[in-house]
Every structure is written in structure tokens, then in C-alpha cells.
mmCIF file of C-alpha atoms in Angstrom:
data_model
loop_
_atom_site.group_PDB
_atom_site.id
_atom_site.type_symbol
_atom_site.label_atom_id
_atom_site.label_comp_id
_atom_site.label_asym_id
_atom_site.label_seq_id
_atom_site.Cartn_x
_atom_site.Cartn_y
_atom_site.Cartn_z
ATOM 1 C CA MET A 1 157.430 39.101 -59.416
ATOM 2 C CA SER A 2 155.318 42.073 -60.501
ATOM 3 C CA ASP A 3 157.142 45.324 -61.184
ATOM 4 C CA LYS A 4 154.162 47.198 -59.802
ATOM 5 C CA PRO A 5 154.196 48.244 -56.133
ATOM 6 C CA LYS A 6 152.455 46.185 -53.503
ATOM 7 C CA ILE A 7 148.945 47.267 -52.524
ATOM 8 C CA THR A 8 147.478 46.194 -49.205
ATOM 9 C CA VAL A 9 143.738 45.496 -49.139
ATOM 10 C CA ILE A 10 142.250 45.427 -45.652
ATOM 11 C CA SER A 11 138.994 43.539 -45.082
ATOM 12 C CA ILE A 12 137.072 43.864 -41.794
ATOM 13 C CA ILE A 13 135.246 40.639 -41.030
ATOM 14 C CA TYR A 14 132.687 40.082 -38.289
ATOM 15 C CA LYS A 15 129.549 37.954 -38.472
ATOM 16 C CA VAL A 16 129.463 37.971 -42.295
ATOM 17 C CA GLU A 17 129.755 34.242 -42.980
ATOM 18 C CA ARG A 18 126.912 34.382 -45.521
ATOM 19 C CA PHE A 19 128.605 37.049 -47.645
ATOM 20 C CA LEU A 20 132.285 36.386 -47.012
ATOM 21 C CA PRO A 21 133.193 34.007 -49.888
ATOM 22 C CA LYS A 22 132.026 36.529 -52.472
ATOM 23 C CA ALA A 23 134.055 39.297 -50.799
ATOM 24 C CA ILE A 24 137.276 37.246 -50.641
ATOM 25 C CA GLU A 25 136.904 35.889 -54.165
ATOM 26 C CA SER A 26 136.448 39.423 -55.486
ATOM 27 C CA MET A 27 139.793 40.390 -53.926
ATOM 28 C CA LEU A 28 141.584 37.293 -55.230
ATOM 29 C CA SER A 29 140.298 37.883 -58.753
ATOM 30 C CA GLN A 30 141.632 41.437 -59.038
ATOM 31 C CA THR A 31 143.503 42.158 -62.303
ATOM 32 C CA TYR A 32 146.098 43.970 -60.174
ATOM 33 C CA SER A 33 147.927 40.948 -58.788
ATOM 34 C CA ASN A 34 150.625 42.347 -56.453
ATOM 35 C CA LEU A 35 148.340 42.417 -53.460
ATOM 36 C CA GLU A 36 148.636 41.825 -49.756
ATOM 37 C CA ILE A 37 145.175 40.834 -48.520
ATOM 38 C CA LEU A 38 144.682 41.287 -44.772
ATOM 39 C CA LEU A 39 141.594 39.573 -43.415
ATOM 40 C CA VAL A 40 140.977 41.111 -39.994
ATOM 41 C CA VAL A 41 138.623 38.674 -38.253
ATOM 42 C CA GLY A 42 136.792 39.803 -35.130
ATOM 43 C CA VAL A 43 136.399 37.104 -32.480
ATOM 44 C CA LYS A 44 134.350 37.217 -29.329
ATOM 45 C CA GLN A 45 136.224 37.211 -26.035
ATOM 46 C CA ASP A 46 135.218 34.583 -23.494
ATOM 47 C CA ALA A 47 136.274 35.913 -20.099
ATOM 48 C CA ALA A 48 134.910 32.811 -18.353
ATOM 49 C CA VAL A 49 137.546 30.609 -19.972
ATOM 50 C CA ASN A 50 140.948 30.553 -18.246
ATOM 51 C CA ASP A 51 142.843 28.814 -21.011
ATOM 52 C CA ALA A 52 144.382 31.629 -23.095
ATOM 53 C CA ALA A 53 144.373 29.387 -26.156
ATOM 54 C CA VAL A 54 140.592 29.328 -26.249
ATOM 55 C CA GLN A 55 139.839 32.682 -24.678
ATOM 56 C CA THR A 56 138.755 34.085 -28.000
ATOM 57 C CA ARG A 57 136.385 32.217 -30.237
ATOM 58 C CA PRO A 58 134.996 33.059 -33.685
ATOM 59 C CA THR A 59 131.424 34.286 -33.615
ATOM 60 C CA SER A 60 130.542 32.271 -36.726
ATOM 61 C CA GLY A 61 132.286 30.365 -39.532
ATOM 62 C CA ASP A 62 134.144 33.498 -40.603
ATOM 63 C CA LEU A 63 137.530 32.272 -39.433
ATOM 64 C CA GLU A 64 137.172 28.851 -41.021
ATOM 65 C CA ILE A 65 136.261 30.399 -44.347
ATOM 66 C CA CYS A 66 139.272 32.729 -44.192
ATOM 67 C CA ARG A 67 141.614 29.862 -43.396
ATOM 68 C CA LYS A 68 140.420 27.824 -46.392
ATOM 69 C CA TYR A 69 141.163 30.702 -48.758
ATOM 70 C CA ALA A 70 144.503 31.465 -47.068
ATOM 71 C CA GLU A 71 145.628 27.878 -47.729
ATOM 72 C CA LYS A 72 145.075 28.415 -51.456
ATOM 73 C CA ASP A 73 146.599 31.886 -51.895
ATOM 74 C CA PRO A 74 149.772 33.135 -50.140
ATOM 75 C CA ARG A 75 148.737 36.754 -50.599
ATOM 76 C CA ILE A 76 146.211 36.327 -47.777
ATOM 77 C CA ARG A 77 147.173 37.002 -44.162
ATOM 78 C CA ILE A 78 144.686 36.457 -41.357
ATOM 79 C CA ILE A 79 144.650 38.735 -38.332
ATOM 80 C CA GLU A 80 142.538 37.450 -35.452
ATOM 81 C CA THR A 81 141.543 40.174 -33.019
ATOM 82 C CA PRO A 82 139.035 40.605 -30.187
ATOM 83 C CA ALA A 83 135.845 42.142 -31.557
ATOM 84 C CA LYS A 84 136.167 45.712 -30.326
ATOM 85 C CA GLY A 85 134.565 47.531 -33.235
ATOM 86 C CA THR A 86 135.369 48.498 -36.797
ATOM 87 C CA GLY A 87 137.762 51.279 -35.853
ATOM 88 C CA ASP A 88 139.975 48.967 -33.812
ATOM 89 C CA ALA A 89 139.918 46.325 -36.584
ATOM 90 C CA ARG A 90 140.903 48.881 -39.252
ATOM 91 C CA ASN A 91 143.810 49.982 -37.046
ATOM 92 C CA LYS A 92 144.969 46.381 -36.686
ATOM 93 C CA GLY A 93 145.017 46.151 -40.469
ATOM 94 C CA LEU A 94 146.936 49.403 -40.841
ATOM 95 C CA ASP A 95 149.500 48.313 -38.255
ATOM 96 C CA ALA A 96 150.153 45.098 -40.200
ATOM 97 C CA ALA A 97 150.096 46.592 -43.721
ATOM 98 C CA THR A 98 153.323 46.524 -45.764
ATOM 99 C CA GLY A 99 152.039 47.853 -49.081
ATOM 100 C CA GLU A 100 152.849 51.264 -50.604
ATOM 101 C CA TYR A 101 149.127 51.825 -51.095
ATOM 102 C CA ILE A 102 146.111 50.839 -49.024
ATOM 103 C CA GLY A 103 142.538 49.963 -49.973
ATOM 104 C CA PHE A 104 139.558 48.510 -48.149
ATOM 105 C CA VAL A 105 136.943 45.877 -49.072
ATOM 106 C CA ASP A 106 134.599 45.058 -46.200
ATOM 107 C CA GLY A 107 133.644 41.456 -45.571
ATOM 108 C CA ASP A 108 130.003 41.811 -46.588
ATOM 109 C CA ASP A 109 130.718 43.732 -49.832
ATOM 110 C CA TRP A 110 132.601 42.929 -53.011
ATOM 111 C CA ALA A 111 134.626 44.633 -55.741
ATOM 112 C CA GLU A 112 134.688 44.524 -59.519
ATOM 113 C CA PRO A 113 137.765 42.636 -60.836
ATOM 114 C CA ASP A 114 139.430 45.814 -62.135
ATOM 115 C CA MET A 115 138.672 48.070 -59.169
ATOM 116 C CA ILE A 116 142.172 48.145 -57.650
ATOM 117 C CA GLU A 117 143.871 48.441 -61.063
ATOM 118 C CA HIS A 118 141.538 51.285 -62.051
ATOM 119 C CA LEU A 119 142.079 53.166 -58.786
ATOM 120 C CA TYR A 120 145.849 52.707 -59.001
ATOM 121 C CA THR A 121 146.052 53.834 -62.650
ATOM 122 C CA ASN A 122 144.097 56.980 -61.886
ATOM 123 C CA LEU A 123 146.134 57.711 -58.769
ATOM 124 C CA ILE A 124 149.444 57.476 -60.631
ATOM 125 C CA GLY A 125 148.169 59.193 -63.783
ATOM 126 C CA HIS A 126 146.837 62.180 -61.843
ATOM 127 C CA ASP A 127 149.709 62.288 -59.298
ATOM 128 C CA ALA A 128 147.149 62.048 -56.486
ATOM 129 C CA GLY A 129 147.335 60.897 -52.889
ATOM 130 C CA ILE A 130 143.830 59.365 -52.943
ATOM 131 C CA SER A 131 141.924 57.799 -55.838
ATOM 132 C CA VAL A 132 138.144 57.359 -55.571
ATOM 133 C CA CYS A 133 135.661 55.338 -57.639
ATOM 134 C CA GLY A 134 131.886 55.057 -57.747
ATOM 135 C CA LYS A 135 129.766 52.314 -56.213
ATOM 136 C CA TYR A 136 126.759 50.077 -56.655
ATOM 137 C CA SER A 137 124.316 50.178 -53.753
ATOM 138 C CA GLU A 138 123.153 46.585 -53.423
ATOM 139 C CA TYR A 139 119.680 46.151 -51.925
ATOM 140 C CA ASP A 140 117.890 42.835 -51.458
ATOM 141 C CA ASP A 141 115.746 43.462 -54.507
ATOM 142 C CA ARG A 142 117.796 45.793 -56.698
ATOM 143 C CA SER A 143 121.157 47.301 -57.525
ATOM 144 C CA GLU A 144 121.609 51.060 -57.942
ATOM 145 C CA ALA A 145 124.718 52.457 -59.654
ATOM 146 C CA ASP A 146 126.159 55.895 -58.999
ATOM 147 C CA PRO A 147 125.536 58.227 -61.971
ATOM 148 C CA MET A 148 128.357 58.513 -64.466
ATOM 149 C CA ALA A 149 130.259 61.793 -64.649
ATOM 150 C CA PRO A 150 133.639 63.075 -65.896
ATOM 151 C CA VAL A 151 136.815 62.317 -63.950
ATOM 152 C CA ARG A 152 137.729 65.166 -61.601
ATOM 153 C CA ASP A 153 141.010 66.346 -60.103
ATOM 154 C CA MET A 154 140.233 67.840 -56.699
ATOM 155 C CA GLU A 155 141.907 69.676 -53.879
ATOM 156 C CA PRO A 156 140.898 68.830 -50.296
ATOM 157 C CA LYS A 157 138.518 71.790 -50.081
ATOM 158 C CA ASP A 158 136.715 70.569 -53.216
ATOM 159 C CA ALA A 159 136.356 67.098 -51.693
ATOM 160 C CA PHE A 160 134.977 68.583 -48.465
ATOM 161 C CA ASP A 161 132.459 70.604 -50.453
ATOM 162 C CA MET A 162 131.377 67.527 -52.420
ATOM 163 C CA ILE A 163 130.825 65.503 -49.254
ATOM 164 C CA LEU A 164 128.823 68.278 -47.579
ATOM 165 C CA ARG A 165 126.626 68.736 -50.667
ATOM 166 C CA GLY A 166 126.146 65.013 -51.250
ATOM 167 C CA THR A 167 127.064 65.352 -54.926
ATOM 168 C CA GLY A 168 129.637 62.578 -55.239
ATOM 169 C CA PHE A 169 131.621 60.335 -52.945
ATOM 170 C CA PHE A 170 131.063 60.356 -49.202
ATOM 171 C CA PHE A 171 132.947 59.609 -45.952
ATOM 172 C CA HIS A 172 133.615 55.914 -46.616
ATOM 173 C CA CYS A 173 137.068 54.351 -47.011
ATOM 174 C CA TRP A 174 136.086 51.347 -49.132
ATOM 175 C CA ASP A 175 135.703 53.257 -52.433
ATOM 176 C CA LYS A 176 139.195 54.738 -52.181
ATOM 177 C CA LEU A 177 142.857 53.862 -52.674
ATOM 178 C CA PHE A 178 145.280 55.718 -50.418
ATOM 179 C CA LYS A 179 149.013 56.284 -50.406
ATOM 180 C CA ALA A 180 150.059 54.370 -47.315
ATOM 181 C CA SER A 181 152.016 57.380 -46.032
ATOM 182 C CA ILE A 182 148.716 59.198 -45.487
ATOM 183 C CA PHE A 183 148.076 56.931 -42.476
ATOM 184 C CA ASP A 184 151.421 57.660 -40.826
ATOM 185 C CA GLY A 185 150.380 58.639 -37.310
ATOM 186 C CA LEU A 186 146.712 58.598 -38.331
ATOM 187 C CA ARG A 187 144.390 55.977 -36.886
ATOM 188 C CA PHE A 188 140.643 55.381 -36.607
ATOM 189 C CA PRO A 189 138.917 56.017 -33.279
ATOM 190 C CA ASP A 190 138.166 52.727 -31.559
ATOM 191 C CA ASP A 191 135.488 54.047 -29.213
ATOM 192 C CA ARG A 192 133.019 55.576 -31.671
ATOM 193 C CA TYR A 193 130.585 54.574 -34.368
ATOM 194 C CA LEU A 194 131.096 55.837 -37.944
ATOM 195 C CA GLU A 195 134.846 55.702 -37.545
ATOM 196 C CA ASP A 196 135.460 56.687 -41.190
ATOM 197 C CA ARG A 197 134.018 60.144 -40.605
ATOM 198 C CA TYR A 198 136.606 60.961 -37.964
ATOM 199 C CA VAL A 199 139.515 60.095 -40.266
ATOM 200 C CA ILE A 200 138.581 60.851 -43.864
ATOM 201 C CA ASP A 201 138.809 64.628 -43.410
ATOM 202 C CA LYS A 202 142.439 64.429 -42.307
ATOM 203 C CA ALA A 203 143.259 61.809 -44.948
ATOM 204 C CA LEU A 204 141.823 63.999 -47.742
ATOM 205 C CA ASN A 205 143.740 67.003 -46.474
ATOM 206 C CA ARG A 206 147.010 65.037 -46.311
ATOM 207 C CA ALA A 207 146.464 63.711 -49.846
ATOM 208 C CA GLY A 208 146.869 67.181 -51.349
ATOM 209 C CA ARG A 209 145.280 66.004 -54.607
ATOM 210 C CA ILE A 210 142.319 63.636 -55.023
ATOM 211 C CA VAL A 211 141.189 62.049 -58.287
ATOM 212 C CA TYR A 212 137.529 61.055 -58.475
ATOM 213 C CA ASP A 213 136.215 58.778 -61.205
ATOM 214 C CA PRO A 214 132.532 57.977 -60.563
ATOM 215 C CA VAL A 215 132.580 54.747 -62.591
ATOM 216 C CA PRO A 216 130.965 52.209 -60.215
ATOM 217 C CA LEU A 217 133.440 49.499 -59.210
ATOM 218 C CA TYR A 218 132.586 48.758 -55.560
ATOM 219 C CA HIS A 219 129.456 46.874 -54.474
ATOM 220 C CA TYR A 220 128.181 48.198 -51.140
ATOM 221 C CA ARG A 221 125.648 45.872 -49.572
ATOM 222 C CA VAL A 222 122.818 47.875 -47.960
ATOM 223 C CA ARG A 223 121.705 45.739 -45.065
ATOM 224 C CA GLY A 224 118.468 46.495 -43.264
ATOM 225 C CA ASP A 225 119.050 47.839 -39.759
ATOM 226 C CA SER A 226 116.625 47.653 -36.877
ATOM 227 C CA LEU A 227 114.480 50.720 -36.268
ATOM 228 C CA SER A 228 116.237 51.428 -32.984
ATOM 229 C CA ARG A 229 119.637 51.396 -34.727
ATOM 230 C CA VAL A 230 118.390 53.776 -37.424
ATOM 231 C CA ARG A 231 117.270 56.215 -34.711
ATOM 232 C CA ASP A 232 120.602 55.964 -32.935
ATOM 233 C CA MET A 233 122.490 56.465 -36.177
ATOM 234 C CA ALA A 234 121.047 59.969 -36.532
ATOM 235 C CA GLU A 235 122.697 60.862 -33.221
ATOM 236 C CA TYR A 236 125.996 59.284 -34.230
ATOM 237 C CA ASN A 237 125.844 61.099 -37.581
ATOM 238 C CA THR A 238 125.427 64.453 -35.875
ATOM 239 C CA ASP A 239 128.330 63.891 -33.483
ATOM 240 C CA ALA A 240 130.696 62.793 -36.256
ATOM 241 C CA ASP A 241 129.531 65.440 -38.743
ATOM 242 C CA SER A 242 130.123 68.199 -36.200
ATOM 243 C CA GLU A 243 133.765 67.130 -35.939
ATOM 244 C CA PHE A 244 134.090 66.880 -39.723
ATOM 245 C CA CYS A 245 132.607 70.334 -40.300
ATOM 246 C CA LYS A 246 134.828 71.905 -37.667
ATOM 247 C CA TYR A 247 137.928 70.430 -39.339
ATOM 248 C CA ALA A 248 136.807 71.242 -42.906
ATOM 249 C CA CYS A 249 136.033 74.869 -42.038
ATOM 250 C CA GLY A 250 139.413 75.138 -40.356
ATOM 251 C CA VAL A 251 141.019 74.094 -43.654
ATOM 252 C CA ASP A 252 138.788 76.362 -45.753
ATOM 253 C CA PRO A 253 136.611 78.970 -43.957
ATOM 254 C CA SER A 254 134.576 79.474 -47.160
ATOM 255 C CA LEU A 255 132.842 76.160 -46.365
ATOM 256 C CA LYS A 256 131.093 77.752 -43.375
ATOM 257 C CA ASP A 257 127.713 78.230 -45.104
ATOM 258 C CA ILE A 258 127.390 74.751 -46.589
ATOM 259 C CA ALA A 259 128.644 73.211 -43.322
ATOM 260 C CA GLY A 260 126.009 75.202 -41.429
ATOM 261 C CA ALA A 261 123.229 73.881 -43.690
ATOM 262 C CA PHE A 262 124.611 70.328 -43.384
ATOM 263 C CA LEU A 263 124.580 70.420 -39.583
ATOM 264 C CA LEU A 264 121.175 72.079 -39.401
ATOM 265 C CA TYR A 265 119.795 69.165 -41.413
ATOM 266 C CA ASP A 266 121.458 66.697 -39.003
ATOM 267 C CA HIS A 267 120.080 68.346 -35.879
ATOM 268 C CA LEU A 268 116.584 68.617 -37.351
ATOM 269 C CA THR A 269 116.654 64.947 -38.293
ATOM 270 C CA CYS A 270 117.426 64.048 -34.677
ATOM 271 C CA ILE A 271 114.564 66.269 -33.493
ATOM 272 C CA GLN A 272 112.168 64.602 -35.952
ATOM 273 C CA ASN A 273 113.275 61.136 -34.759
ATOM 274 C CA TYR A 274 112.665 62.120 -31.156
ATOM 275 C CA LEU A 275 109.220 63.518 -31.897
ATOM 276 C CA LEU A 276 108.255 60.465 -33.923
ATOM 277 C CA TYR A 277 109.690 57.630 -31.836
ATOM 278 C CA PHE A 278 110.491 58.801 -28.327
ATOM 279 C CA LYS A 279 108.464 61.707 -27.008
ATOM 280 C CA GLY A 280 105.878 60.425 -24.551
ATOM 281 C CA GLN A 281 106.888 56.790 -25.090
ATOM 282 C CA ALA A 282 108.297 54.331 -22.569
ATOM 283 C CA GLN A 283 111.729 54.537 -24.203
ATOM 284 C CA ASP A 284 111.773 58.323 -23.765
ATOM 285 C CA THR A 285 114.763 58.194 -21.423
ATOM 286 C CA GLU A 286 116.513 61.080 -19.709
ATOM 287 C CA ARG A 287 119.425 60.616 -22.103
ATOM 288 C CA MET A 288 117.172 61.117 -25.113
ATOM 289 C CA ARG A 289 115.454 64.117 -23.516
ATOM 290 C CA LYS A 290 118.902 65.624 -22.857
ATOM 291 C CA ARG A 291 119.905 65.122 -26.493
ATOM 292 C CA TYR A 292 116.612 66.600 -27.662
ATOM 293 C CA ARG A 293 117.278 69.738 -25.603
ATOM 294 C CA GLU A 294 120.788 69.962 -27.071
ATOM 295 C CA HIS A 295 119.418 69.778 -30.621
ATOM 296 C CA MET A 296 116.804 72.439 -29.835
ATOM 297 C CA ASP A 297 119.467 74.680 -28.323
ATOM 298 C CA TYR A 298 121.503 74.306 -31.507
ATOM 299 C CA ILE A 299 118.727 75.265 -33.914
ATOM 300 C CA ARG A 300 117.881 78.254 -31.723
ATOM 301 C CA SER A 301 121.502 79.368 -31.663
ATOM 302 C CA VAL A 302 121.824 79.487 -35.463
ATOM 303 C CA GLY A 303 118.707 81.612 -35.963
ATOM 304 C CA GLU A 304 120.544 84.819 -36.822
ATOM 305 C CA SER A 305 122.917 83.176 -39.297
ATOM 306 C CA ILE A 306 120.223 81.341 -41.255
ATOM 307 C CA GLY A 307 118.812 84.452 -42.916
ATOM 308 C CA SER A 308 122.175 85.312 -44.486
ATOM 309 C CA ASN A 309 123.096 81.733 -45.393
ATOM 310 C CA PRO A 310 122.268 81.030 -49.060
ATOM 311 C CA GLU A 311 122.874 77.286 -48.550
ATOM 312 C CA VAL A 312 119.930 76.836 -46.164
ATOM 313 C CA SER A 313 116.909 75.785 -48.183
ATOM 314 C CA ARG A 314 113.393 77.060 -47.616
ATOM 315 C CA SER A 315 112.281 73.609 -46.435
ATOM 316 C CA LEU A 316 115.013 73.551 -43.772
ATOM 317 C CA LYS A 317 113.975 76.980 -42.569
ATOM 318 C CA LEU A 318 110.342 75.835 -42.340
ATOM 319 C CA LYS A 319 111.308 72.657 -40.460
ATOM 320 C CA ARG A 320 113.304 74.711 -38.000
ATOM 321 C CA LEU A 321 110.348 77.005 -37.342
ATOM 322 C CA MET A 322 108.015 74.040 -36.865
ATOM 323 C CA ALA A 323 110.464 72.396 -34.460
ATOM 324 C CA LEU A 324 110.582 75.566 -32.389
ATOM 325 C CA TYR A 325 106.943 76.663 -32.496
ATOM 326 C CA ALA A 326 104.788 73.813 -33.867
ATOM 327 C CA PRO A 327 106.393 70.449 -33.004
ATOM 328 C CA CYS A 328 103.068 68.634 -33.360
ATOM 329 C CA VAL A 329 102.850 69.778 -36.984
ATOM 330 C CA LEU A 330 106.410 68.647 -37.635
ATOM 331 C CA LYS A 331 105.630 65.280 -36.074
ATOM 332 C CA TYR A 332 102.550 64.863 -38.299
ATOM 333 C CA ILE A 333 104.452 65.788 -41.463
ATOM 334 C CA THR A 334 107.337 63.495 -40.549
ATOM 335 C CA LYS A 335 105.020 60.586 -39.853
ATOM 336 C CA ARG A 336 103.253 61.087 -43.183
ATOM 337 C CA HIS A 337 106.605 61.201 -44.992
ATOM 338 C CA VAL A 338 107.795 57.970 -43.343
ATOM 339 C CA ARG A 339 104.520 56.264 -44.190
ATOM 340 C CA GLN A 340 104.892 57.284 -47.839
ATOM 341 C CA ILE A 341 108.429 55.888 -48.006
ATOM 342 C CA GLU A 342 107.241 52.574 -46.541
ATOM 343 C CA ASN A 343 104.378 52.386 -49.063
ATOM 344 C CA ASP A 344 106.741 53.112 -51.943
ATOM 345 C CA LYS A 345 108.991 50.250 -50.859
ATOM 346 C CA LYS A 346 106.072 47.822 -50.975
ATOM 347 C CA PHE A 347 105.512 48.565 -54.653
ATOM 348 C CA GLN A 348 109.123 48.599 -55.827
#
């Protein structure tokens, strides 16, 4: 029996049959061996079936794959749950966890063999509540590693500032190792997208100290989303980021300027998406028009504060003015920018 404490690794699994073996094998091959591996498998509910034994059915071969690995390694526990979203699945994993520390490896990603050991060593060595590593962004045609940088000891306000500036780690849970006590009474929302963003602020604040080592140890698979989902994600981002900024500024009011610039960017992105994809089109629903008016109201309301905010860039100020007074120009510039990105992808 290992003299090191048990670490629970929670893996959310839903329609990832193609990627799942690599994810599970990366957890089983960790150099830190005292692991509890919780495979939380989402299954589709079949309300038309009366027999309770078959009322939930796997959406793919996910469950069969998990069972084969569980037969070989007693560290694996399978949790079957109705597919109600990532937040609900993460909560099921937290409720079942028995480890002193908690990490996450999603079912379509994978980890370097020493990721858990590295995170744990840093957490203990720096007397931190959360340990963070860097990542590889895995595209279909390339792998991009986070830039190397010195290890940093951080307070919650420093972590909030880093997230808002986009200069290091972000909202995700899968590049972090947490003391399990951080999640006492803290759960992910089960009725929202981007569930990490509604929890990570409170988790960072509870940690007290965070150690961040940018060495890339987690492989995040960047999967192409449909255009409609990308548009919707801008709206979800803005809703979640508003909550995050409110909480962060409550912890440290000095973050007000950078939070203001962060949210202005979010709202302008939503406006650009509406101009480019919805305005005047068949899918220009009343819901989207209502959201558009809300975003416009926001950028109007921050007009007086922008001039005295050193964090708001000149380009953001110009975009705001175009959104208010020359939306056709903003639409043209946005369309040209999107076209350039698409052309660049063709030649990569």
C-alpha cells in the first residue's frame, strides 16, 4: 500500500468512444499510483421503456469500454448516470470521491504519465490548496504547447488577474489538482453551460494559495464545433464571465478595471456575432434581438468609465464606437477578419 494519500481522478464520459481508450490508459499509466479513478458515464434516458433495468442505455460503446478497463484495474469505479450535462456529471463524481485530493481528466483528452505526480509534488512543496500545470492544445493537424515560464506562487487575486488577462491558466478544472476539502459544500451548476466558470472562482478563493507551473502535462483535444454552437458559446461566455467578474471584484476591488475590459470584449463579441450571422436572417429570432439590445445597452452604460480605464485598449474603444454609430462598418471588418482566419487555416 502506498504511503502517499489517495487522489481521486474524475473523468466525464459521454459520446467519446473514439477517444476514450487513450484517456483511460493515460490515467492508468500515471506514475502516482494511489489513485481512485471515477469514470462517470452519461447514458441516455429512454422514457418509453417501462422496465427500470433498461430505462437508461449507453449512447455509444463508452460503457463497454469502461467495463473492460475496470475488470483489469481495481482502482477504476464506474458511475452510470442519466446524461444531464457536464455539471451534473462532475457533481456525481465529487459525491462519490474518497480521495484527499481531486483531479479531472475528461474522456476525450489525455494526460502525461507524470501529470498527477507533478501536480501533487508542487501542491505539497508550496503548501498550496490548488496546483496547476500547462497544457497541449491538440488540433486535428497540430499540437500547440503552452509557453514555458517560471513556477509561480499565487494568491486568489493574482489568479483572478491572470485569468482576466489571459496570461496563463484559465477557468478549466482539468489542468488542476485540488484539495478535496475545497469542494465541501461547493458543486457545479447542473443547468448551465461552461460549468467550470461558475465554480473556479470560489475554488481559487478557498485555496488561499495556488501554485502554477506552466509545464504542459495535459492534452486538451480541440474539437471543431458547429457554427451555430460557436455563436451560442459567445452568449454563454458572457453570462458566465459576468458572474466571475462580480465575484472576483468582490474579493479584490482593484480588479475592477481589468474586469471591465474583459466584459466589454465579451459583449462586443456577441454584438459582432449578431451582426455577422443573425441580423436580417431567418434565424434572427426575438430572443437574439433581445440579447442584442441587452449587449448594446451594456456598452452604452460603460461609456463614462471607459475613458478612465487604462485596461481598455484603443481597438476595443473603436469597436464600441462602431457598434453604436457604424454597425455596418463593424460588420464589414468582422467579416473580413473571419475570412482571413479561414484562409490562414487552409494554408497551415
